[in-house]
XYZ file of C-alpha atoms in Angstrom:
599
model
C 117.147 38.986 194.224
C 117.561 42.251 194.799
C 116.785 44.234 197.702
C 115.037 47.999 196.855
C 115.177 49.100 200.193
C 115.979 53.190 200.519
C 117.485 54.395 203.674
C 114.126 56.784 204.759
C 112.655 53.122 204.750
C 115.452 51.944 207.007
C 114.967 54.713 209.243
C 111.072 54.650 209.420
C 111.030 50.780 210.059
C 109.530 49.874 213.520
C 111.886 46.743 214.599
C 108.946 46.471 217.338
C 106.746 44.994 214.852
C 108.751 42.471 213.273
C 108.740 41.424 216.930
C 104.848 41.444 217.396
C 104.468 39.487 214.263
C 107.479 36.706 215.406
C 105.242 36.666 218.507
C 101.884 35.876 216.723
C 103.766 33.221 214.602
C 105.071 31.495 217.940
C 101.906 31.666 219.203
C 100.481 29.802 216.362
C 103.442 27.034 216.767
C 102.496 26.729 220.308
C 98.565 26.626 219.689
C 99.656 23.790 216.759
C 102.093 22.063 219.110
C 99.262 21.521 222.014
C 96.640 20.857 219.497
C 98.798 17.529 218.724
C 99.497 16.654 222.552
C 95.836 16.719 222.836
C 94.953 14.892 219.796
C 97.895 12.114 220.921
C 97.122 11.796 224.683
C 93.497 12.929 225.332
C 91.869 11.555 222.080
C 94.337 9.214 219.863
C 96.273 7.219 222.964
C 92.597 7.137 224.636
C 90.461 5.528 221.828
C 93.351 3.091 221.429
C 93.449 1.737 225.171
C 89.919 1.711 225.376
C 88.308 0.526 222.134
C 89.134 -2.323 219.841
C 87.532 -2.246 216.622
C 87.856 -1.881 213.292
C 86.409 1.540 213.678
C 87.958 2.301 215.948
C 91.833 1.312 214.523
C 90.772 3.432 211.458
C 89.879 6.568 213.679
C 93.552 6.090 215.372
C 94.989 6.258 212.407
C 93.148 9.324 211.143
C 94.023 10.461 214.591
C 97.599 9.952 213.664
C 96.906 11.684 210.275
C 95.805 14.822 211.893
C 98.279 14.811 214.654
C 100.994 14.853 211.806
C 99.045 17.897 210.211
C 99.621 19.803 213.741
C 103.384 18.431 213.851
C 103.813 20.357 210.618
C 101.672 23.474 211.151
C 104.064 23.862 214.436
C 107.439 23.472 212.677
C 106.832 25.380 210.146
C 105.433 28.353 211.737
C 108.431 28.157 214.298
C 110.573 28.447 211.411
C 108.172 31.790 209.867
C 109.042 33.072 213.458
C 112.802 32.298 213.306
C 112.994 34.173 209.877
C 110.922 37.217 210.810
C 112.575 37.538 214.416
C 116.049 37.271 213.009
C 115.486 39.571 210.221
C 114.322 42.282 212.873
C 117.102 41.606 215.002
C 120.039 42.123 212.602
C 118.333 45.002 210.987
C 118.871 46.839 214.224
C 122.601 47.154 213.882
C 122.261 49.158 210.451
C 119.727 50.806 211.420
C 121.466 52.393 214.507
C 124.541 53.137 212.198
C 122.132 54.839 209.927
C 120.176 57.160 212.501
C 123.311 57.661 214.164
C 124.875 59.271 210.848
C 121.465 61.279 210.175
C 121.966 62.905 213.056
C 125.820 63.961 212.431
C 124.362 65.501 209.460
C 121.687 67.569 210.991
C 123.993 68.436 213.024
C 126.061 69.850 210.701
C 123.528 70.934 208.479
C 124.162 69.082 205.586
C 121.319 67.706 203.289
C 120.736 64.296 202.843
C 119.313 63.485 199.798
C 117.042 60.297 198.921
C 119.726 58.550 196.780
C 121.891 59.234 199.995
C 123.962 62.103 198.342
C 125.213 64.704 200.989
C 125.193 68.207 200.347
C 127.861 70.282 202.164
C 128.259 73.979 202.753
C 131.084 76.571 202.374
C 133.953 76.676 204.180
C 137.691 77.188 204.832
C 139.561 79.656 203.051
C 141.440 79.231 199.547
C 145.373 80.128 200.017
C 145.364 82.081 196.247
C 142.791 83.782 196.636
C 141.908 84.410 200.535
C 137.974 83.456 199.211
C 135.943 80.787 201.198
C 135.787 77.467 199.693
C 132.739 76.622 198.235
C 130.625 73.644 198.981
C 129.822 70.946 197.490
C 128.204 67.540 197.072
C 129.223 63.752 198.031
C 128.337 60.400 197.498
C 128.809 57.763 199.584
C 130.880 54.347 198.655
C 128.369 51.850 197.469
C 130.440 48.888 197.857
C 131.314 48.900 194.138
C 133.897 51.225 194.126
C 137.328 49.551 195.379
C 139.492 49.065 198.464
C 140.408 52.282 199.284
C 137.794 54.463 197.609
C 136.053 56.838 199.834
C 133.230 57.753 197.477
C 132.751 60.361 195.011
C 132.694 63.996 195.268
C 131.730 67.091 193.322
C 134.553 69.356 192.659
C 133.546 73.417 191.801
C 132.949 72.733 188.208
C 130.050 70.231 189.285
C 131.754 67.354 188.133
C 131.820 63.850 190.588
C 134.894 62.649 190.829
C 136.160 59.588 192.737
C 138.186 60.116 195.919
C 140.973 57.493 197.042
C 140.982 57.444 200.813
C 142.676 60.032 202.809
C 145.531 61.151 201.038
C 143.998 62.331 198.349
C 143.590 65.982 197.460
C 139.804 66.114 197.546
C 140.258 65.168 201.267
C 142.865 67.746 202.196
C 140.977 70.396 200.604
C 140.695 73.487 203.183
C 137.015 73.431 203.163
C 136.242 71.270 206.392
C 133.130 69.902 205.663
C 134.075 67.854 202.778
C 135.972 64.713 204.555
C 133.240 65.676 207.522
C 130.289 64.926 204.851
C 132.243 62.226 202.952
C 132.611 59.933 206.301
C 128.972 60.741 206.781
C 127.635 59.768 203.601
C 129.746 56.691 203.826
C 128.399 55.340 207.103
C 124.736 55.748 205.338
C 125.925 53.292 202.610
C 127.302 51.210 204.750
C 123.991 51.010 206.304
C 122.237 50.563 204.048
C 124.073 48.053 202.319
C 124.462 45.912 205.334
C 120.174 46.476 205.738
C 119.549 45.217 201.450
C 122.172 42.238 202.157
C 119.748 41.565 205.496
C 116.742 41.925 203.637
C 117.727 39.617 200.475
C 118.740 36.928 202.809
C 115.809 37.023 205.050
C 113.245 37.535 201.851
C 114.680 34.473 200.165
C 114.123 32.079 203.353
C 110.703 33.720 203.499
C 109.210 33.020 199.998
C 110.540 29.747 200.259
C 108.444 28.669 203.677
C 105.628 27.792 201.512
C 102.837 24.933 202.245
C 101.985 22.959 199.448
C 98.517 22.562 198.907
C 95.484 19.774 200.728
C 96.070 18.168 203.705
C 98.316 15.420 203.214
C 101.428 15.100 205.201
C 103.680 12.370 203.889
C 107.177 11.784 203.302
C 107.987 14.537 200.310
C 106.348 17.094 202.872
C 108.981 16.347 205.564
C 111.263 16.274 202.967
C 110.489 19.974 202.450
C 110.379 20.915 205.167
C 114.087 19.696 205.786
C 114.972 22.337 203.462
C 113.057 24.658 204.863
C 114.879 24.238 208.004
C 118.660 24.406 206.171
C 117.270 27.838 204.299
C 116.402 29.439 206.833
C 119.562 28.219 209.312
C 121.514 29.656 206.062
C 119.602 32.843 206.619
C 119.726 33.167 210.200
C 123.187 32.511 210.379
C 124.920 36.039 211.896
C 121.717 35.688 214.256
C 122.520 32.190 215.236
C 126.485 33.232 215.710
C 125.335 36.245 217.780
C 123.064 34.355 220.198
C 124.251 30.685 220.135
C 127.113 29.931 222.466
C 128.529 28.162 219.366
C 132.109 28.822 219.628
C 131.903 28.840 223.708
C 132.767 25.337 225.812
C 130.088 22.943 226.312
C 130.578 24.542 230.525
C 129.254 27.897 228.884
C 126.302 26.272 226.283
C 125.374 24.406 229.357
C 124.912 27.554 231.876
C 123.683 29.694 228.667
C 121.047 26.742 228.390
C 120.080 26.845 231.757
C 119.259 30.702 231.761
C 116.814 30.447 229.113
C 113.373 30.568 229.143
C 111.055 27.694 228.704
C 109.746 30.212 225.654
C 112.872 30.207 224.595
C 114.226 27.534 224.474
C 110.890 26.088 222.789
C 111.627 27.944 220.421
C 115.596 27.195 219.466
C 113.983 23.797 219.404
C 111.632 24.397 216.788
C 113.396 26.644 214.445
C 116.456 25.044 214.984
C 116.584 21.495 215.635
C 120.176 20.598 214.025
C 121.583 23.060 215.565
C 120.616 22.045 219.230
C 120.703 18.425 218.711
C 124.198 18.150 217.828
C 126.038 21.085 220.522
C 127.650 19.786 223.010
C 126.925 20.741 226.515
C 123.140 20.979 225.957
C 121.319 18.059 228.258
C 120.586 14.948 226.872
C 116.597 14.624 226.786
C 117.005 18.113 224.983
C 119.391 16.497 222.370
C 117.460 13.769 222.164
C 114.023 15.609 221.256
C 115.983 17.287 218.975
C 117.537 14.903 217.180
C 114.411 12.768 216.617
C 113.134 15.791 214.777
C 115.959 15.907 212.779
C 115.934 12.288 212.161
C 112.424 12.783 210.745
C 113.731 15.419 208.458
C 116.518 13.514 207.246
C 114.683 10.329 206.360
C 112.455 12.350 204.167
C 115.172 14.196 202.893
C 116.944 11.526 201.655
C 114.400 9.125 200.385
C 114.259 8.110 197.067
C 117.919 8.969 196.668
C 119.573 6.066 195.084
C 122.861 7.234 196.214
C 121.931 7.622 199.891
C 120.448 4.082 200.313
C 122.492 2.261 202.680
C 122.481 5.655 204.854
C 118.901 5.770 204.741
C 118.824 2.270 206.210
C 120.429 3.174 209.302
C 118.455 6.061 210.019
C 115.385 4.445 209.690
C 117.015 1.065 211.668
C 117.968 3.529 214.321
C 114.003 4.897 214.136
C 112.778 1.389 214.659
C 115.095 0.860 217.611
C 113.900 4.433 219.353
C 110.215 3.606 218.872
C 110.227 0.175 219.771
C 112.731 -0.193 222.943
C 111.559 1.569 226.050
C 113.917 -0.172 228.436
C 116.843 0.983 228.445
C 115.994 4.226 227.458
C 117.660 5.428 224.508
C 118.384 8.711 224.220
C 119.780 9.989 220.495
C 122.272 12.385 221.581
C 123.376 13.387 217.454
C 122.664 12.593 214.264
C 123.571 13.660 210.553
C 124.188 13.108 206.895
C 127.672 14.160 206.819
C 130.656 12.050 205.179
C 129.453 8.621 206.332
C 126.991 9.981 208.617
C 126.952 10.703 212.248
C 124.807 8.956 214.943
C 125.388 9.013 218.915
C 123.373 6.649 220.939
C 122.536 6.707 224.489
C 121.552 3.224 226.315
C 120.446 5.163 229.616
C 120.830 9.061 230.549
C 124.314 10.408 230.434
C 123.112 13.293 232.434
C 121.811 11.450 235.827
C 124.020 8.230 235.273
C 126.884 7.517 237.561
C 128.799 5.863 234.642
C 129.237 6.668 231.612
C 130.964 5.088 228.677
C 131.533 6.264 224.863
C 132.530 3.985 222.424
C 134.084 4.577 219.342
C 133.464 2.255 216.396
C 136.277 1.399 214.100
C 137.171 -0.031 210.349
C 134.038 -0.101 208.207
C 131.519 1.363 210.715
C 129.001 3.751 209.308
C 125.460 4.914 209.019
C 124.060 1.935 207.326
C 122.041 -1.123 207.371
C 124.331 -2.440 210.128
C 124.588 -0.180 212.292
C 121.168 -0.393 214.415
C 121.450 -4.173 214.916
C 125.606 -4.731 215.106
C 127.421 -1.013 216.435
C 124.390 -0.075 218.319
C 124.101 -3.970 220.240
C 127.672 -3.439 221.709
C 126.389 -0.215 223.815
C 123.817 -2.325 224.972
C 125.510 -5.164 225.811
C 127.884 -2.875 227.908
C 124.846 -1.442 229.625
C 123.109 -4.430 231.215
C 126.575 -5.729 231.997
C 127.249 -2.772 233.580
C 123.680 -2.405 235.442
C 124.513 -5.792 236.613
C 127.664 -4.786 238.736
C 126.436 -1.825 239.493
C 122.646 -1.181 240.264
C 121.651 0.347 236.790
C 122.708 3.428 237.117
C 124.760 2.866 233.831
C 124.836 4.995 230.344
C 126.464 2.865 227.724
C 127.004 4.938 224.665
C 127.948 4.906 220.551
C 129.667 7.703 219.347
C 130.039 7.937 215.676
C 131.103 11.034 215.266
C 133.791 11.045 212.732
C 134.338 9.151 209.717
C 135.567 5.809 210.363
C 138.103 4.427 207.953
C 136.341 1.922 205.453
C 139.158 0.330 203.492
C 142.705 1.324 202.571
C 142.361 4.376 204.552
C 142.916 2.592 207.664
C 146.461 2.426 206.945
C 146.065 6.613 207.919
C 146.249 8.320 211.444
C 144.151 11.134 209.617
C 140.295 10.113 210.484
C 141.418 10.010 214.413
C 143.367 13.176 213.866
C 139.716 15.042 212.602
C 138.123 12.954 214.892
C 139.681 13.598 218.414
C 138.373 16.836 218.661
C 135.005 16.363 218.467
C 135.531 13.382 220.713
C 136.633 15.155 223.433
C 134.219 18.141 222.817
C 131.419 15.327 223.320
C 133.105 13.861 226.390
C 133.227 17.869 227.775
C 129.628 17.675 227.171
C 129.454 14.731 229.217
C 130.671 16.463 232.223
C 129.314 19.464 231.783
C 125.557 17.864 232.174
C 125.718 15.124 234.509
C 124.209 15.861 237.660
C 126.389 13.427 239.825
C 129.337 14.124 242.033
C 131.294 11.319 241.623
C 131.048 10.459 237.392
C 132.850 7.632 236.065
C 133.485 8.215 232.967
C 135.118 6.121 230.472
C 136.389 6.370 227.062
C 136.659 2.846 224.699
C 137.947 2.108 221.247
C 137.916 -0.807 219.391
C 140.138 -1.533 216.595
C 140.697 1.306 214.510
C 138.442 3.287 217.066
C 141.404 3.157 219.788
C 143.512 5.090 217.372
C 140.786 7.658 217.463
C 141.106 7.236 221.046
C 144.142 7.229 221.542
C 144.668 10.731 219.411
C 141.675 12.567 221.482
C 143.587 11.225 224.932
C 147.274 12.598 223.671
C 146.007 15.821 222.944
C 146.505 18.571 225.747
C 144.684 17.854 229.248
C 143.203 14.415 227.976
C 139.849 13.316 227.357
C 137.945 15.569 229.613
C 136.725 14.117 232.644
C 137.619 10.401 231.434
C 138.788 8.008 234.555
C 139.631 4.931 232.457
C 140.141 4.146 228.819
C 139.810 0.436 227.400
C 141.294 -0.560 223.604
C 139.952 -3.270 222.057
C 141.312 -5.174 219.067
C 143.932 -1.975 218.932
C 146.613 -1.869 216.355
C 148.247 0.822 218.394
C 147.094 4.396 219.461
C 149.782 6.362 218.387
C 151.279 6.215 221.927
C 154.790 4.577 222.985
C 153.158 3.911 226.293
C 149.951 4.076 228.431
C 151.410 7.056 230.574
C 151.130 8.999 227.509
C 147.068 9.035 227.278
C 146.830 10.869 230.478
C 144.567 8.867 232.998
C 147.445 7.289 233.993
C 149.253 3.722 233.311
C 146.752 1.548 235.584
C 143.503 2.740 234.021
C 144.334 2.109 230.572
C 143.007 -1.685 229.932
C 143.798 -3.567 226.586
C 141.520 -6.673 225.378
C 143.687 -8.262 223.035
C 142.543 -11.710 221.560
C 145.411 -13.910 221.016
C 143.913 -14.423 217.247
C 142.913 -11.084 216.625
C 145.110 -10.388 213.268
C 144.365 -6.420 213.822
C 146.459 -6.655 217.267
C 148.922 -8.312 215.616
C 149.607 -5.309 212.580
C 153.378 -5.050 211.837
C 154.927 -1.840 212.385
C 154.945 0.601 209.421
C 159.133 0.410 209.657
C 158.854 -3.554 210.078
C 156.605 -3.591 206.772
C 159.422 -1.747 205.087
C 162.316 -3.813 206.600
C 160.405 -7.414 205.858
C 160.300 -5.852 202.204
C 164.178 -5.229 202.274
C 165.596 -8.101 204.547
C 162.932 -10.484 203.799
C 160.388 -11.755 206.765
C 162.507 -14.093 208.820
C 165.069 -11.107 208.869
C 162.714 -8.570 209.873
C 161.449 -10.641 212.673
C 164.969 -10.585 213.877
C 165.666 -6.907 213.602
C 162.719 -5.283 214.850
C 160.982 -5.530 218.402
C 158.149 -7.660 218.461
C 156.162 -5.128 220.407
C 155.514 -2.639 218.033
C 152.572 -2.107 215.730
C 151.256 -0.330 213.027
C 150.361 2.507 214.931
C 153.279 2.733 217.329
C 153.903 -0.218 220.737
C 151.184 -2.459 221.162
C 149.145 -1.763 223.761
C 148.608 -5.742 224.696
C 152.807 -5.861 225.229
C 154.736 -5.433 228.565
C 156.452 -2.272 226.924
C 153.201 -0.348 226.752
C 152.489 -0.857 230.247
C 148.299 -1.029 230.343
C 146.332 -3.376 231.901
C 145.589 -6.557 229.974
C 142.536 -8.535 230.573
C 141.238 -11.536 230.107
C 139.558 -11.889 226.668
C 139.098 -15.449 224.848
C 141.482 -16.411 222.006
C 138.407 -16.380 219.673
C 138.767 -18.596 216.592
C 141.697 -18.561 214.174
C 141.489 -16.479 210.769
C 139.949 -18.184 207.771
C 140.570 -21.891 208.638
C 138.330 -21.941 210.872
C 135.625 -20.704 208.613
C 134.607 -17.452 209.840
C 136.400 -15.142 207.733
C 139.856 -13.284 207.898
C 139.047 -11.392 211.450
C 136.171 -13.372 213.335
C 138.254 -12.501 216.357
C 138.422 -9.092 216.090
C 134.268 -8.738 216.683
C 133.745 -10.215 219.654
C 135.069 -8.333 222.841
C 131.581 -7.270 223.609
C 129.637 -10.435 223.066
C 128.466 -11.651 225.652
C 127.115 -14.933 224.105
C 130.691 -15.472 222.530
C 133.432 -14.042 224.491
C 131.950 -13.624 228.324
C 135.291 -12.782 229.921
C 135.757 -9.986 227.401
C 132.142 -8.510 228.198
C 132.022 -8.831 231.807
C 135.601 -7.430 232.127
C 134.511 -4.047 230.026
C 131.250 -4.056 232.014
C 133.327 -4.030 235.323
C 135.490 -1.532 234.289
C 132.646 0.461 233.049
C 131.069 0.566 236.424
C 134.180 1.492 238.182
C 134.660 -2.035 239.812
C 138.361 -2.570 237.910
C 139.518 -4.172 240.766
C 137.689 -7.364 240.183
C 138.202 -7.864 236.614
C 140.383 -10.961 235.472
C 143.750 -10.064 234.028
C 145.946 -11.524 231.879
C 149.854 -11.521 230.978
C 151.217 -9.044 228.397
C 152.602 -10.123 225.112
């Protein structure tokens, strides 16, 4: 697609009604959006309490039906206004660059043709023959001519010839207005290129916001409407980069957040779900009514994809989970399709909570089947241990935010290396929205997860705002001792089950020496405190605090598989100590936990 805009159509545009028609588009949205609150409290939620009948479960679900048909209507005529606001927005810029180089020419009198050609008078004198230079015509550089290449212009025998920046005799010729009209005629190109390149983008995400036609709003319409909401985030991407904090710290999204307007920010919500649901620094219940949107979206989007299967099952297990638990609140904090996929899960608020924890999943963790009912049950766990110590005001959380190693690539520091960052960002989120004076915030990881961990808490400054940090089931973090994750020796605790075969990973250098010397030789040459991912953090050397965790069963003979020990630190049915000791550290009472000797 190609854009035929001219540039007396680029000057003539009135930006001011691009704005009155994103206006009357949001109002729509808004109409669409209360239409549904009123359907769901005042008529749907209503009938339901009140009436039980077979009539009257049918009406409900028509209820439902129509409520859906609203729910659509609104997102995609907040998209419509997205499109049409951010196409008059960046058409501003080349616009001023145009009418700002319309009025050098006027100025100078030159004539700007339709086709953008620039005719330019006499002047200067010729050094032969002491006559005044004639003038002459340019044309300014479409974009097609080269690096360098100033444009064309018409030399005395009428012929266009190209000019090659600056240093070129066309430029030094001693009739002024040439370069004068050349740099003129270029800025109008410019303009105007930048204003087609605007209008292609913008027109594209436009002609594809269609509705399909009837009434029905099922699965493939969400589906749609998923890629409605990537074409036009594609489109409206300088707009988003110009006024999303999106390379700012979550301190500046947060402040930027709070200066909105409710209008506003309704809106960033509705056009742009994926965008707000996964920045950190926004609040929580604003994440979180994001996210479920975009949850929505990708359920329908990938339905029916053979390929996507097992990630489709833990989106819609962690659906089930948000529409069925109401205590603990859960609050979905991110969510995605990316690599393995990406899910963060709040048991409480984060943002009024005077403890938080973030857990980080390890080996074979990922958006699947498992994830609702085994990662997700550890949070939990945590949190009413927690509550217990200390009065509920707990936020136990799951952060799978980076793809967790799922076989040989465990053997890697790289996942916690692309990880860490985006840890930390999260946990700089943390702080930036909780309302309390005193947070306690701590980071865990369990098995390859305290790699991950350990990475995000060796990198400059630490894990923002973290107090404590607790490895579980760690072969190592990369550190040569707890000092070095910066929250200091005595708040780094280690659960370490005796029969935990993951704790007990040979170093990388004592693989290579038991190949060499044989295994009764390598046991006598290298320390016994180092791992695969540098000095255990259960051994004296390390310098953590170990505590109590049971031995758990033995690998294989006892008929549980080659790790049954390494799942259990959170169990509270299974391993108690383990449990209550993370949920006491969790809710800053590490002074009563139950410790245990190092290796």
């Amino acid at each position: 697609m190609t854009s035929g805009l001219t540039w007396p159509q680029l000057r003539d545009l009135e930006l001011l009604e691009l704005t009155d028609a994103a206006d009357g588009w949001s109002a729509a949205s808004k109409h669409a959006d209360a239409a549904r609150e009123r359907v769901d409290g005042e008529m749907s939620g209503a009938l339901a309490k009140t009436q039980e009948s077979e009539s009257a479960t049918a009406a409900v679900e028509r209820l439902k039906r129509l409520s859906e048909n609203y729910h659509y209507i609104h997102t995609e005529c907040g998209l419509v206004r997205a499109s049409v606001e951010g196409l008059g927005i960046e058409l501003a810029a080349p616009q001023r660059l145009l009418l700002d180089a319309l009025e050098d020419a006027a100025a100078n009198c030159y004539t700007v043709h339709e086709d953008g050609r620039i005719d330019y008078p006499a002047g200067g004198e010729n050094a032969v023959t002491g006559e005044m230079v004639p003038g002459g015509t340019v044309v300014g550089n479409n974009g097609l001519l080269g690096p360098g290449n100033s444009g064309l212009y018409r030399d005395g025998n009428g012929m266009y010839v190209p000019g090659t920046g600056p240093g070129t005799p066309a430029l030094k010729s001693p009739n002024p207005h040439l370069a004068r009209a050349q740099e003129i005629a270029d800025r109008i190109a410019r303009a105007l290129r930048e204003a087609r390149e605007i209008d292609d983008r913008y027109n594209s995400a436009l002609g594809k916001l269609k509705a399909a036609p009837g009434l029905t709003v099922d699965t493939r319409t969400w589906a749609d409407v998923a890629a409605d909401v990537g074409t036009v985030a594609v489109a409206a991407q300088s707009y988003l980069a110009d006024h999303l904090p999106l390379d700012k710290s979550p301190a500046d999204r947060k402040e930027w957040w709070d200066h909105l307007g409710a209008e506003q920010r309704e809106e960033y919500l509705t056009s742009f779900p994926d965008v707000i649901g996964n920045l950190d620094g926004i609040p929580s219940a604003v994440r979180d009514e994001a996210n479920r949107e975009n949850l929505t979206l990708l359920i329908a989007k990938l339905d029916g994809q053979p390929e996507s299967k097992d990630m489709l099952a833990g989106l819609k297990g962690i659906q089930t989970k948000l529409q069925e638990t109401a205590e603990p609140p859960m609050y979905l904090l991110g969510i995605g399709d990316r690599g393995n996929g990406r899910a963060i899960v709040s048991y409480g608020d984060p943002d009024t909570s005077k403890n938080v924890a973030a857990y980080v999943p390890g080996l074979g963790t990922a958006l699947d089947g498992d994830f609702a009912d085994g990662t997700l049950q550890r949070a939990l766990s945590t949190k009413i241990g927690a509550d217990r110590h200390d009065d509920g005001s707990t936020a136990s959380i799951v952060w799978l935010g980076y793809d967790a190693p799922q076989s040989i690539d465990v053997a890697s520091a790289t996942s916690a290396e692309h990880g860490a960052p985006d840890y930390n960002s999260f946990m700089d989120g943390i702080t930036a929205t909780n309302d309390q004076k005193d947070l306690h915030l701590t980071a865990i990881g369990h098995s390859y997860g305290s790699r991950m961990v350990g990475e995000a808490a060796m990198q400059p400054g630490g894990i923002p705002g973290t107090d404590d940090i607790i490895l579980l089931g760690s072969p190592g973090t990369g550190a040569d001792n707890a000092a070095q994750l910066n929250v200091g020796a005595d708040h780094v605790f280690v659960g370490s089950a005796q029969n935990d075969p993951v704790t007990w990973a040979p170093s990388k250098a004592g693989v290579v020496t038991g190949l060499i010397a044989g295994p009764l030789n390598s046991t006598l040459l290298m320390p016994d405190d180092q791992n695969w991912f540098g000095t255990d953090p259960a051994s004296e050397a390390f310098g953590g605090r170990r505590f109590r965790v049971d031995d758990g069963p033995l690998p294989l003979v006892a008929g549980q598989g080659p790790t049954p020990a390494h799942s259990n630190y959170f169990n509270p049915a299974v391993d108690p100590a383990s449990a209550d000791n993370i949920a006491r550290i969790v809710a800053g009472k590490s002074d009563s936990i139950t410790t245990e000797a190092p290796r």
